[in-house]
mmCIF file of C-alpha atoms and ligand atoms in Angstrom:
data_model
loop_
_atom_site.group_PDB
_atom_site.id
_atom_site.type_symbol
_atom_site.label_atom_id
_atom_site.label_comp_id
_atom_site.label_asym_id
_atom_site.label_seq_id
_atom_site.Cartn_x
_atom_site.Cartn_y
_atom_site.Cartn_z
ATOM 1 C CA MET A 976 113.280 104.107 131.197
ATOM 2 C CA VAL A 977 112.183 106.153 134.182
ATOM 3 C CA ASP A 978 109.135 108.304 133.781
ATOM 4 C CA ALA A 979 109.952 111.895 134.684
ATOM 5 C CA SER A 980 106.276 112.709 135.180
ATOM 6 C CA LEU A 981 106.139 110.164 138.005
ATOM 7 C CA SER A 982 108.308 112.567 140.001
ATOM 8 C CA GLU A 983 105.061 114.504 140.516
ATOM 9 C CA ILE A 984 103.690 111.674 142.623
ATOM 10 C CA LYS A 985 103.870 112.318 146.353
ATOM 11 C CA GLU A 986 105.276 109.770 148.821
ATOM 12 C CA GLN A 987 102.721 107.208 149.996
ATOM 13 C CA SER A 988 100.138 108.153 147.352
ATOM 14 C CA LYS A 989 97.365 105.760 146.472
ATOM 15 C CA VAL A 990 98.168 104.972 142.846
ATOM 16 C CA LEU A 991 95.889 103.258 140.363
ATOM 17 C CA LEU A 992 97.974 101.975 137.451
ATOM 18 C CA ARG A 993 95.839 101.101 134.427
ATOM 19 C CA VAL A 994 97.752 98.361 132.665
ATOM 20 C CA ASP A 995 96.801 96.064 129.792
ATOM 21 C CA TYR A 996 97.469 92.537 130.997
ATOM 22 C CA ASN A 997 95.164 91.164 128.306
ATOM 23 C CA MET A 998 97.674 88.507 127.259
ATOM 24 C CA PRO A 999 97.122 85.218 125.457
ATOM 25 C CA ARG A 1000 96.696 81.996 127.427
ATOM 26 C CA VAL A 1001 97.003 78.505 126.019
ATOM 27 C CA ASN A 1002 95.393 75.682 127.988
ATOM 28 C CA GLY A 1003 95.335 77.939 131.031
ATOM 29 C CA LYS A 1004 99.049 78.832 130.742
ATOM 30 C CA TRP A 1005 99.820 82.527 130.419
ATOM 31 C CA LEU A 1006 101.958 83.628 127.480
ATOM 32 C CA VAL A 1007 103.427 86.599 129.315
ATOM 33 C CA ASN A 1008 104.794 89.337 127.089
ATOM 34 C CA GLU A 1009 105.848 92.996 127.187
ATOM 35 C CA ARG A 1010 102.344 93.995 128.237
ATOM 36 C CA LEU A 1011 103.410 92.832 131.694
ATOM 37 C CA THR A 1012 107.190 93.130 131.678
ATOM 38 C CA GLN A 1013 107.134 96.745 130.488
ATOM 39 C CA THR A 1014 105.049 97.816 133.480
ATOM 40 C CA LEU A 1015 107.593 96.642 136.057
ATOM 41 C CA PRO A 1016 109.756 99.824 136.062
ATOM 42 C CA ILE A 1017 106.728 102.028 136.769
ATOM 43 C CA ILE A 1018 105.533 99.740 139.556
ATOM 44 C CA ASN A 1019 109.000 99.737 141.106
ATOM 45 C CA GLN A 1020 109.292 103.479 140.802
ATOM 46 C CA CYS A 1021 106.017 103.917 142.708
ATOM 47 C CA LEU A 1022 107.065 101.359 145.288
ATOM 48 C CA LYS A 1023 110.227 103.334 145.973
ATOM 49 C CA LYS A 1024 107.935 106.160 147.029
ATOM 50 C CA GLN A 1025 106.068 103.828 149.355
ATOM 51 C CA CYS A 1026 102.904 104.243 147.289
ATOM 52 C CA SER A 1027 100.194 101.622 147.326
ATOM 53 C CA ILE A 1028 99.568 100.339 143.814
ATOM 54 C CA LEU A 1029 96.314 99.082 142.462
ATOM 55 C CA LEU A 1030 96.799 97.412 139.089
ATOM 56 C CA VAL A 1031 93.694 97.485 136.913
ATOM 57 C CA SER A 1032 93.183 95.662 133.609
ATOM 58 C CA HIS A 1033 90.649 93.944 131.421
ATOM 59 C CA LEU A 1034 91.075 90.417 130.072
ATOM 60 C CA GLY A 1035 89.363 88.975 127.015
ATOM 61 C CA ARG A 1036 85.764 89.657 126.198
ATOM 62 C CA PRO A 1037 83.601 87.938 128.823
ATOM 63 C CA GLU A 1038 79.872 88.582 129.081
ATOM 64 C CA PRO A 1039 79.571 91.805 131.148
ATOM 65 C CA GLY A 1040 78.095 91.487 134.614
ATOM 66 C CA PHE A 1041 79.276 87.954 135.426
ATOM 67 C CA TYR A 1042 82.331 86.260 136.874
ATOM 68 C CA GLN A 1043 83.759 83.689 134.448
ATOM 69 C CA ALA A 1044 86.675 81.662 135.779
ATOM 70 C CA GLU A 1045 88.490 81.403 132.441
ATOM 71 C CA TYR A 1046 88.792 85.200 132.340
ATOM 72 C CA SER A 1047 89.925 85.643 135.944
ATOM 73 C CA PHE A 1048 93.266 87.183 136.885
ATOM 74 C CA LYS A 1049 93.600 84.673 139.729
ATOM 75 C CA THR A 1050 96.267 82.637 137.922
ATOM 76 C CA LEU A 1051 98.275 85.738 136.994
ATOM 77 C CA VAL A 1052 98.758 86.737 140.638
ATOM 78 C CA PRO A 1053 101.548 84.203 141.420
ATOM 79 C CA ILE A 1054 103.339 85.110 138.162
ATOM 80 C CA LEU A 1055 103.197 88.795 139.003
ATOM 81 C CA ALA A 1056 104.276 88.180 142.604
ATOM 82 C CA GLN A 1057 107.251 86.150 141.444
ATOM 83 C CA THR A 1058 108.261 88.762 138.867
ATOM 84 C CA LEU A 1059 107.982 91.601 141.367
ATOM 85 C CA GLN A 1060 109.513 89.562 144.178
ATOM 86 C CA ARG A 1061 106.784 90.629 146.567
ATOM 87 C CA PRO A 1062 103.260 89.551 147.475
ATOM 88 C CA VAL A 1063 100.420 90.641 145.212
ATOM 89 C CA ARG A 1064 96.840 90.578 146.446
ATOM 90 C CA LEU A 1065 93.903 89.855 144.122
ATOM 91 C CA LEU A 1066 90.980 92.220 144.778
ATOM 92 C CA PRO A 1067 87.942 90.265 143.542
ATOM 93 C CA ASP A 1068 85.309 92.696 144.854
ATOM 94 C CA TRP A 1069 86.810 95.906 143.566
ATOM 95 C CA PRO A 1070 85.427 98.520 143.160
ATOM 96 C CA ASN A 1071 82.381 97.518 145.244
ATOM 97 C CA ARG A 1072 84.794 97.130 148.105
ATOM 98 C CA PRO A 1073 87.352 99.992 147.942
ATOM 99 C CA PRO A 1074 91.007 98.915 147.895
ATOM 100 C CA ASP A 1075 92.491 98.684 151.388
ATOM 101 C CA LEU A 1076 96.111 98.554 150.275
ATOM 102 C CA MET A 1077 98.877 99.634 152.647
ATOM 103 C CA PRO A 1078 101.827 101.831 151.567
ATOM 104 C CA GLY A 1079 104.189 99.672 149.535
ATOM 105 C CA GLU A 1080 101.523 97.047 148.832
ATOM 106 C CA VAL A 1081 100.502 95.856 145.347
ATOM 107 C CA GLY A 1082 96.976 94.728 144.492
ATOM 108 C CA LEU A 1083 95.551 93.406 141.248
ATOM 109 C CA ALA A 1084 91.892 94.155 140.637
ATOM 110 C CA GLU A 1085 89.828 91.361 139.097
ATOM 111 C CA ASN A 1086 89.017 91.644 135.374
ATOM 112 C CA THR A 1087 87.221 94.952 134.752
ATOM 113 C CA ARG A 1088 85.093 93.308 132.068
ATOM 114 C CA PHE A 1089 83.239 91.286 134.701
ATOM 115 C CA LEU A 1090 81.757 94.615 135.770
ATOM 116 C CA LYS A 1091 78.471 95.810 134.372
ATOM 117 C CA GLY A 1092 79.068 99.293 133.019
ATOM 118 C CA GLU A 1093 82.718 98.776 132.071
ATOM 119 C CA THR A 1094 82.349 98.567 128.293
ATOM 120 C CA SER A 1095 79.363 100.947 128.287
ATOM 121 C CA ASN A 1096 81.494 103.460 130.216
ATOM 122 C CA SER A 1097 79.161 103.972 133.171
ATOM 123 C CA THR A 1098 79.929 107.188 135.053
ATOM 124 C CA ASP A 1099 78.914 105.636 138.368
ATOM 125 C CA LEU A 1100 81.327 102.787 137.800
ATOM 126 C CA SER A 1101 84.249 105.030 136.871
ATOM 127 C CA LYS A 1102 83.556 107.208 139.924
ATOM 128 C CA ALA A 1103 83.643 104.109 142.128
ATOM 129 C CA MET A 1104 86.905 103.012 140.495
ATOM 130 C CA VAL A 1105 88.766 106.176 141.490
ATOM 131 C CA ALA A 1106 87.194 106.651 144.931
ATOM 132 C CA ASN A 1107 90.066 106.740 147.396
ATOM 133 C CA ILE A 1108 92.715 107.040 144.646
ATOM 134 C CA ASP A 1109 95.172 109.964 144.533
ATOM 135 C CA VAL A 1110 96.511 109.477 141.040
ATOM 136 C CA VAL A 1111 95.662 107.394 137.988
ATOM 137 C CA ILE A 1112 98.574 106.444 135.758
ATOM 138 C CA MET A 1113 97.283 105.486 132.331
ATOM 139 C CA ASP A 1114 99.860 103.160 130.829
ATOM 140 C CA ALA A 1115 97.549 100.737 129.016
ATOM 141 C CA PHE A 1116 98.355 101.875 125.516
ATOM 142 C CA ALA A 1117 96.908 98.686 124.036
ATOM 143 C CA CYS A 1118 93.379 99.767 124.987
ATOM 144 C CA ALA A 1119 93.760 103.494 124.328
ATOM 145 C CA HIS A 1120 91.166 103.133 121.583
ATOM 146 C CA ARG A 1121 88.490 101.924 124.007
ATOM 147 C CA SER A 1122 86.088 104.375 125.688
ATOM 148 C CA HIS A 1123 85.437 102.219 128.713
ATOM 149 C CA ALA A 1124 84.876 103.001 132.398
ATOM 150 C CA SER A 1125 88.407 101.854 133.282
ATOM 151 C CA THR A 1126 89.977 103.956 130.521
ATOM 152 C CA VAL A 1127 88.494 107.336 129.594
ATOM 153 C CA GLY A 1128 85.742 107.114 132.241
ATOM 154 C CA MET A 1129 88.201 106.798 135.099
ATOM 155 C CA MET A 1130 90.483 109.452 133.643
ATOM 156 C CA ARG A 1131 87.601 111.927 133.630
ATOM 157 C CA GLN A 1132 86.837 111.258 137.292
ATOM 158 C CA ALA A 1133 90.368 111.046 138.701
ATOM 159 C CA LYS A 1134 91.943 113.748 140.875
ATOM 160 C CA GLN A 1135 95.161 113.524 138.869
ATOM 161 C CA VAL A 1136 96.040 111.655 135.656
ATOM 162 C CA LEU A 1137 99.491 110.846 134.312
ATOM 163 C CA LEU A 1138 100.400 109.103 131.087
ATOM 164 C CA GLY A 1139 102.780 106.178 131.668
ATOM 165 C CA THR A 1140 106.211 105.892 130.076
ATOM 166 C CA ASN A 1141 105.225 103.019 127.812
ATOM 167 C CA HIS A 1142 102.212 104.887 126.555
ATOM 168 C CA GLN A 1143 104.383 107.901 125.729
ATOM 169 C CA ALA A 1144 106.938 105.755 123.912
ATOM 170 C CA GLU A 1145 104.206 104.189 121.783
ATOM 171 C CA ILE A 1146 102.916 107.601 120.715
ATOM 172 C CA GLU A 1147 106.412 108.676 119.711
ATOM 173 C CA ALA A 1148 106.876 105.503 117.655
ATOM 174 C CA ILE A 1149 103.659 106.145 115.765
ATOM 175 C CA GLN A 1150 104.684 109.708 115.072
ATOM 176 C CA SER A 1151 107.891 108.374 113.577
ATOM 177 C CA ILE A 1152 105.841 106.296 111.094
ATOM 178 C CA THR A 1153 103.566 109.111 110.022
ATOM 179 C CA HIS A 1154 106.560 111.355 109.409
ATOM 180 C CA GLN A 1155 108.025 108.849 106.962
ATOM 181 C CA THR A 1156 107.910 109.616 103.296
ATOM 182 C CA GLY A 1157 108.684 107.423 100.283
ATOM 183 C CA GLN A 1158 106.824 104.572 98.697
ATOM 184 C CA ASN A 1159 108.491 101.520 100.143
ATOM 185 C CA ARG A 1160 106.302 100.823 103.127
ATOM 186 C CA LEU A 1161 104.859 97.435 103.928
ATOM 187 C CA ALA A 1162 102.185 96.335 106.372
ATOM 188 C CA LEU A 1163 102.287 92.648 107.164
ATOM 189 C CA ILE A 1164 98.945 91.845 108.756
ATOM 190 C CA GLY A 1165 97.833 88.566 110.299
ATOM 191 C CA GLY A 1166 95.692 87.465 113.218
ATOM 192 C CA LYS A 1167 92.420 85.675 113.380
ATOM 193 C CA LYS A 1168 89.580 88.059 112.669
ATOM 194 C CA LEU A 1169 89.193 90.224 109.624
ATOM 195 C CA SER A 1170 86.009 91.715 111.111
ATOM 196 C CA THR A 1171 87.744 93.420 114.043
ATOM 197 C CA LYS A 1172 90.628 94.752 111.952
ATOM 198 C CA LEU A 1173 88.672 95.878 108.882
ATOM 199 C CA PRO A 1174 87.966 99.488 109.884
ATOM 200 C CA LEU A 1175 91.629 99.993 110.631
ATOM 201 C CA LEU A 1176 92.852 98.046 107.622
ATOM 202 C CA ARG A 1177 90.892 100.443 105.459
ATOM 203 C CA GLN A 1178 92.779 103.329 107.065
ATOM 204 C CA LEU A 1179 96.086 101.529 106.626
ATOM 205 C CA LEU A 1180 95.642 101.686 102.874
ATOM 206 C CA LYS A 1181 96.447 105.404 103.135
ATOM 207 C CA PHE A 1182 99.841 104.730 104.704
ATOM 208 C CA PHE A 1183 101.001 101.483 103.142
ATOM 209 C CA PRO A 1184 101.214 100.876 99.385
ATOM 210 C CA THR A 1185 101.938 97.191 99.990
ATOM 211 C CA LEU A 1186 100.141 94.709 102.218
ATOM 212 C CA CYS A 1187 101.011 91.067 102.912
ATOM 213 C CA VAL A 1188 98.343 89.100 104.741
ATOM 214 C CA GLY A 1189 98.222 85.858 106.685
ATOM 215 C CA GLY A 1190 96.359 84.219 109.559
ATOM 216 C CA GLY A 1191 92.606 83.672 109.780
ATOM 217 C CA LEU A 1192 92.145 87.129 108.336
ATOM 218 C CA ALA A 1193 93.735 86.013 105.062
ATOM 219 C CA ASN A 1194 91.439 82.963 104.967
ATOM 220 C CA THR A 1195 88.375 85.189 104.826
ATOM 221 C CA LEU A 1196 89.926 87.264 102.026
ATOM 222 C CA LEU A 1197 90.920 84.134 100.082
ATOM 223 C CA TYR A 1198 87.495 82.558 100.470
ATOM 224 C CA ALA A 1199 85.903 85.787 99.250
ATOM 225 C CA GLN A 1200 88.133 85.451 96.179
ATOM 226 C CA GLY A 1201 86.600 82.058 95.518
ATOM 227 C CA TYR A 1202 89.127 79.536 96.917
ATOM 228 C CA PRO A 1203 87.600 76.501 98.673
ATOM 229 C CA LEU A 1204 89.434 76.319 102.018
ATOM 230 C CA GLY A 1205 88.187 73.035 103.512
ATOM 231 C CA CYS A 1206 87.459 73.316 107.230
ATOM 232 C CA SER A 1207 89.609 76.433 107.736
ATOM 233 C CA TRP A 1208 88.516 79.279 110.030
ATOM 234 C CA ILE A 1209 86.531 81.740 107.909
ATOM 235 C CA GLU A 1210 84.249 84.620 108.834
ATOM 236 C CA TYR A 1211 81.405 83.672 106.492
ATOM 237 C CA ASP A 1212 79.374 86.680 107.612
ATOM 238 C CA HIS A 1213 82.084 89.073 106.411
ATOM 239 C CA LEU A 1214 82.636 87.930 102.847
ATOM 240 C CA LYS A 1215 81.007 90.992 101.304
ATOM 241 C CA GLN A 1216 83.182 93.266 103.439
ATOM 242 C CA ALA A 1217 86.243 91.220 102.477
ATOM 243 C CA GLU A 1218 85.444 91.661 98.802
ATOM 244 C CA ALA A 1219 84.816 95.367 99.283
ATOM 245 C CA PHE A 1220 88.140 95.723 101.091
ATOM 246 C CA LEU A 1221 90.077 94.126 98.229
ATOM 247 C CA LYS A 1222 88.318 96.454 95.814
ATOM 248 C CA LEU A 1223 89.150 99.469 97.957
ATOM 249 C CA ALA A 1224 92.803 98.397 98.109
ATOM 250 C CA GLY A 1225 92.819 98.379 94.297
ATOM 251 C CA GLN A 1226 91.376 101.890 94.242
ATOM 252 C CA HIS A 1227 94.211 103.013 96.542
ATOM 253 C CA ASP A 1228 96.794 101.345 94.296
ATOM 254 C CA CYS A 1229 97.701 99.171 97.243
ATOM 255 C CA ARG A 1230 99.127 95.818 96.259
ATOM 256 C CA VAL A 1231 97.754 93.059 98.492
ATOM 257 C CA TYR A 1232 99.744 89.825 98.642
ATOM 258 C CA VAL A 1233 97.747 86.794 99.780
ATOM 259 C CA PRO A 1234 99.251 83.369 100.557
ATOM 260 C CA LYS A 1235 99.909 81.265 97.452
ATOM 261 C CA ASP A 1236 100.442 78.110 99.506
ATOM 262 C CA VAL A 1237 99.508 77.040 103.005
ATOM 263 C CA VAL A 1238 100.175 74.413 105.677
ATOM 264 C CA VAL A 1239 97.025 72.451 106.468
ATOM 265 C CA SER A 1240 96.096 69.989 109.215
ATOM 266 C CA GLN A 1241 94.083 66.873 108.505
ATOM 267 C CA GLY A 1242 90.919 67.601 110.481
ATOM 268 C CA SER A 1243 90.763 70.260 113.150
ATOM 269 C CA PRO A 1244 94.040 71.963 114.094
ATOM 270 C CA LYS A 1245 95.277 70.431 117.323
ATOM 271 C CA PRO A 1246 98.615 69.226 118.727
ATOM 272 C CA GLY A 1247 99.815 66.078 116.940
ATOM 273 C CA ALA A 1248 97.575 66.537 113.894
ATOM 274 C CA ASP A 1249 98.983 65.417 110.527
ATOM 275 C CA ILE A 1250 100.008 68.336 108.374
ATOM 276 C CA ARG A 1251 101.014 68.930 104.764
ATOM 277 C CA THR A 1252 101.828 71.885 102.533
ATOM 278 C CA VAL A 1253 99.532 72.577 99.596
ATOM 279 C CA PRO A 1254 99.022 75.248 96.937
ATOM 280 C CA ILE A 1255 96.137 77.523 97.894
ATOM 281 C CA ASN A 1256 93.873 75.989 95.237
ATOM 282 C CA ALA A 1257 94.357 72.377 96.368
ATOM 283 C CA ILE A 1258 92.881 72.238 99.880
ATOM 284 C CA GLN A 1259 90.707 69.181 100.566
ATOM 285 C CA PRO A 1260 87.341 69.460 102.400
ATOM 286 C CA ASN A 1261 88.733 67.851 105.599
ATOM 287 C CA GLU A 1262 91.816 70.121 105.712
ATOM 288 C CA CYS A 1263 92.232 73.314 107.756
ATOM 289 C CA ILE A 1264 94.805 76.056 107.205
ATOM 290 C CA VAL A 1265 97.216 76.385 110.142
ATOM 291 C CA ASP A 1266 99.935 78.587 108.631
ATOM 292 C CA ILE A 1267 101.052 80.180 105.389
ATOM 293 C CA GLY A 1268 103.347 77.966 103.319
ATOM 294 C CA PRO A 1269 107.057 78.153 102.380
ATOM 295 C CA ASP A 1270 106.468 79.702 98.930
ATOM 296 C CA SER A 1271 104.406 82.454 100.510
ATOM 297 C CA VAL A 1272 107.098 82.989 103.148
ATOM 298 C CA ALA A 1273 109.729 83.273 100.403
ATOM 299 C CA GLU A 1274 107.586 85.779 98.530
ATOM 300 C CA TYR A 1275 106.864 87.860 101.662
ATOM 301 C CA LYS A 1276 110.580 87.829 102.582
ATOM 302 C CA ASN A 1277 111.363 89.163 99.158
ATOM 303 C CA VAL A 1278 108.755 91.892 99.572
ATOM 304 C CA ILE A 1279 110.212 92.787 102.995
ATOM 305 C CA ASN A 1280 113.649 93.190 101.420
ATOM 306 C CA GLN A 1281 112.334 95.850 99.076
ATOM 307 C CA GLN A 1282 110.990 98.103 101.844
ATOM 308 C CA SER A 1283 112.433 101.071 103.601
ATOM 309 C CA TYR A 1284 110.334 100.081 106.578
ATOM 310 C CA SER A 1285 107.726 97.534 107.556
ATOM 311 C CA TYR A 1286 104.972 97.241 110.103
ATOM 312 C CA TRP A 1287 103.916 93.804 111.316
ATOM 313 C CA ASN A 1288 100.804 93.023 113.316
ATOM 314 C CA GLY A 1289 99.293 89.591 113.870
ATOM 315 C CA PRO A 1290 100.686 86.059 113.530
ATOM 316 C CA MET A 1291 100.616 84.385 110.108
ATOM 317 C CA GLY A 1292 99.230 81.132 111.501
ATOM 318 C CA ILE A 1293 97.835 79.402 114.580
ATOM 319 C CA TYR A 1294 101.016 80.221 116.492
ATOM 320 C CA GLU A 1295 99.853 78.511 119.690
ATOM 321 C CA LEU A 1296 100.564 75.210 117.876
ATOM 322 C CA ASP A 1297 104.144 74.266 116.985
ATOM 323 C CA PHE A 1298 103.322 73.767 113.323
ATOM 324 C CA GLY A 1299 101.397 77.051 113.144
ATOM 325 C CA LYS A 1300 104.212 79.423 114.073
ATOM 326 C CA ARG A 1301 106.929 78.611 111.537
ATOM 327 C CA ALA A 1302 106.101 81.307 108.998
ATOM 328 C CA SER A 1303 105.807 84.006 111.676
ATOM 329 C CA ILE A 1304 109.206 83.032 113.080
ATOM 330 C CA GLN A 1305 110.868 83.194 109.682
ATOM 331 C CA LEU A 1306 109.294 86.517 108.816
ATOM 332 C CA ALA A 1307 110.212 87.932 112.243
ATOM 333 C CA LYS A 1308 113.838 86.975 111.552
ATOM 334 C CA GLN A 1309 113.659 88.669 108.185
ATOM 335 C CA LEU A 1310 112.246 91.858 109.706
ATOM 336 C CA SER A 1311 114.777 91.877 112.541
ATOM 337 C CA GLY A 1312 117.653 94.308 112.206
ATOM 338 C CA GLY A 1313 115.840 96.419 109.603
ATOM 339 C CA ARG A 1314 113.476 99.298 110.090
ATOM 340 C CA ALA A 1315 110.502 97.441 111.396
ATOM 341 C CA LEU A 1316 107.752 98.025 113.887
ATOM 342 C CA VAL A 1317 105.995 95.022 115.298
ATOM 343 C CA GLY A 1318 102.894 95.121 117.410
ATOM 344 C CA GLY A 1319 99.973 93.411 119.108
ATOM 345 C CA GLY A 1320 99.688 91.079 122.084
ATOM 346 C CA ASP A 1321 99.672 87.892 120.013
ATOM 347 C CA THR A 1322 102.573 89.052 117.850
ATOM 348 C CA LEU A 1323 104.686 89.804 120.927
ATOM 349 C CA SER A 1324 103.883 86.440 122.493
ATOM 350 C CA CYS A 1325 104.673 84.740 119.185
ATOM 351 C CA ILE A 1326 108.219 86.196 119.070
ATOM 352 C CA LYS A 1327 108.867 86.034 122.811
ATOM 353 C CA ALA A 1328 111.145 83.009 122.438
ATOM 354 C CA MET A 1329 113.509 85.025 120.198
ATOM 355 C CA PRO A 1330 114.766 87.855 122.426
ATOM 356 C CA ASP A 1331 117.789 88.483 120.191
ATOM 357 C CA LEU A 1332 115.682 89.842 117.360
ATOM 358 C CA THR A 1333 115.798 93.620 117.122
ATOM 359 C CA PHE A 1334 113.044 95.905 115.893
ATOM 360 C CA THR A 1335 112.712 99.654 115.662
ATOM 361 C CA HIS A 1336 109.824 99.442 118.092
ATOM 362 C CA LYS A 1337 107.750 96.726 119.708
ATOM 363 C CA SER A 1338 104.220 97.942 120.325
ATOM 364 C CA THR A 1339 101.989 96.331 122.922
ATOM 365 C CA GLY A 1340 99.019 97.625 120.951
ATOM 366 C CA GLY A 1341 97.385 95.958 117.995
ATOM 367 C CA GLY A 1342 94.075 97.699 117.399
ATOM 368 C CA SER A 1343 95.124 100.757 119.398
ATOM 369 C CA PHE A 1344 98.330 101.151 117.395
ATOM 370 C CA LEU A 1345 96.395 101.056 114.136
ATOM 371 C CA HIS A 1346 93.796 103.414 115.572
ATOM 372 C CA LEU A 1347 96.377 105.994 116.568
ATOM 373 C CA LEU A 1348 98.177 105.612 113.279
ATOM 374 C CA ALA A 1349 94.999 106.195 111.322
ATOM 375 C CA ASN A 1350 93.442 108.922 113.463
ATOM 376 C CA GLN A 1351 96.483 110.570 115.043
ATOM 377 C CA THR A 1352 94.657 110.520 118.352
ATOM 378 C CA SER A 1353 92.743 108.141 120.609
ATOM 379 C CA PRO A 1354 89.887 108.429 123.117
ATOM 380 C CA VAL A 1355 92.406 108.004 125.940
ATOM 381 C CA LEU A 1356 94.715 110.685 124.584
ATOM 382 C CA GLU A 1357 91.759 113.060 124.292
ATOM 383 C CA ALA A 1358 90.766 112.310 127.893
ATOM 384 C CA TYR A 1359 94.343 112.966 128.961
ATOM 385 C CA ARG A 1360 94.470 116.287 127.099
ATOM 386 C CA ALA A 1361 91.146 117.277 128.680
ATOM 387 C CA SER A 1362 92.500 116.455 132.135
ATOM 388 C CA ILE A 1363 95.521 118.694 131.529
ATOM 389 C CA ARG A 1364 93.293 121.539 130.299
ATOM 390 C CA GLU A 1365 91.176 121.177 133.427
ATOM 391 C CA THR A 1366 94.234 121.278 135.693
ATOM 392 C CA ILE A 1367 95.504 124.430 133.944
ATOM 393 C CA SER A 1368 92.144 126.190 134.165
ATOM 394 C CA GLN A 1369 91.690 125.393 137.876
HETATM 395 C C1 LIG B 2299 93.973 94.200 122.709
HETATM 396 O O1 LIG B 2299 94.339 93.057 122.974
HETATM 397 O O2 LIG B 2299 93.969 94.628 121.533
HETATM 398 C C2 LIG B 2299 93.583 95.136 123.815
HETATM 399 O O3 LIG B 2299 93.826 94.590 125.059
HETATM 400 C C3 LIG B 2299 92.134 95.562 123.679
HETATM 401 O O4 LIG B 2299 91.306 94.465 123.816
HETATM 402 P P1 LIG B 2299 89.852 94.483 123.147
HETATM 403 O O5 LIG B 2299 90.051 94.476 121.667
HETATM 404 O O6 LIG B 2299 89.152 93.272 123.669
HETATM 405 O O7 LIG B 2299 89.175 95.768 123.598
HETATM 406 MG MG1 LIG B 2300 94.069 91.476 120.925
#
């Protein structure tokens, strides 16, 4: 898709493209997904105009104010250069040192979250970020729910702001969900942390009468229900919230399916560990949940079949391990071809090896998708609207 609004960009402009290259890495190897591949058409479109392009993204959640090698974009540079078929320069000192990119050159700024003031949305930092930039293209839909210096901060300070094609497509997909009527709507929610998804899960109860859960998030819910889960990942400091969430779901008449069986590793989950399948009430103290089990998969498949559409966010198991991705793969196959939206960086990486599967929409956003769904707007969208109002009133 070519973004019509990019036609507004003048030849040889200095473009800052806010992307979300916050993609999973396993043992240092990048699991590249649509968060990167979807940005290529915009980059190429700008290159055709001989623009210089500064790519800006965050990665992970490092301690602000420090460089931490494991969160550096250094190892992404060769991947990006190979994909774009042109050199890409890492800019480690940006924005302290302004970008000195030539027309037609691509630079990748180092992780914005190394910068003090990024997550606290420092005005000085966002001003520095757009110094010397003609236009900011905000395409990082996956962090549209974050009010950070490199998102809303920068948009407030920029001379001109455009919303990228991918961002626009995501908004349209969400609108298509909220315009749906009828009772048969399912949210299939996995991923590791219940704590980060809870506020949005609560909102989801308004849209989805049925929920199927998996991943670490389900462990915390199951433990709160009283199941001993051995050495499985559990957020012990969120058990009260887990209980309260299940109660709230009941009040909303939302049926929550939890795994009835699971795959467990003997000892900590790592490659080569011994695994077995057990009913949810038969986990031994030295066993850790790595995936939901075949009975649960069969039940969830059955639930999927009864829906007019489904939304899936978050893997059902530790998908980075071979034995932790089986349920997610089977459920992805079941969702494929039907009316299904799938989203989130981990979910996309989890299904990357199955390009033939078809979904109504693949969202790069996890939290941001849920945020927009629940609130019908996002901090980034508000900043964009404000920038348009300002342009009109000038
Ligand atoms: C994501 O992966 O959901 C986005 O990149 C946002 O990351 P964050 O939750 O660390 O802000
Ligand atoms: Mg994430």
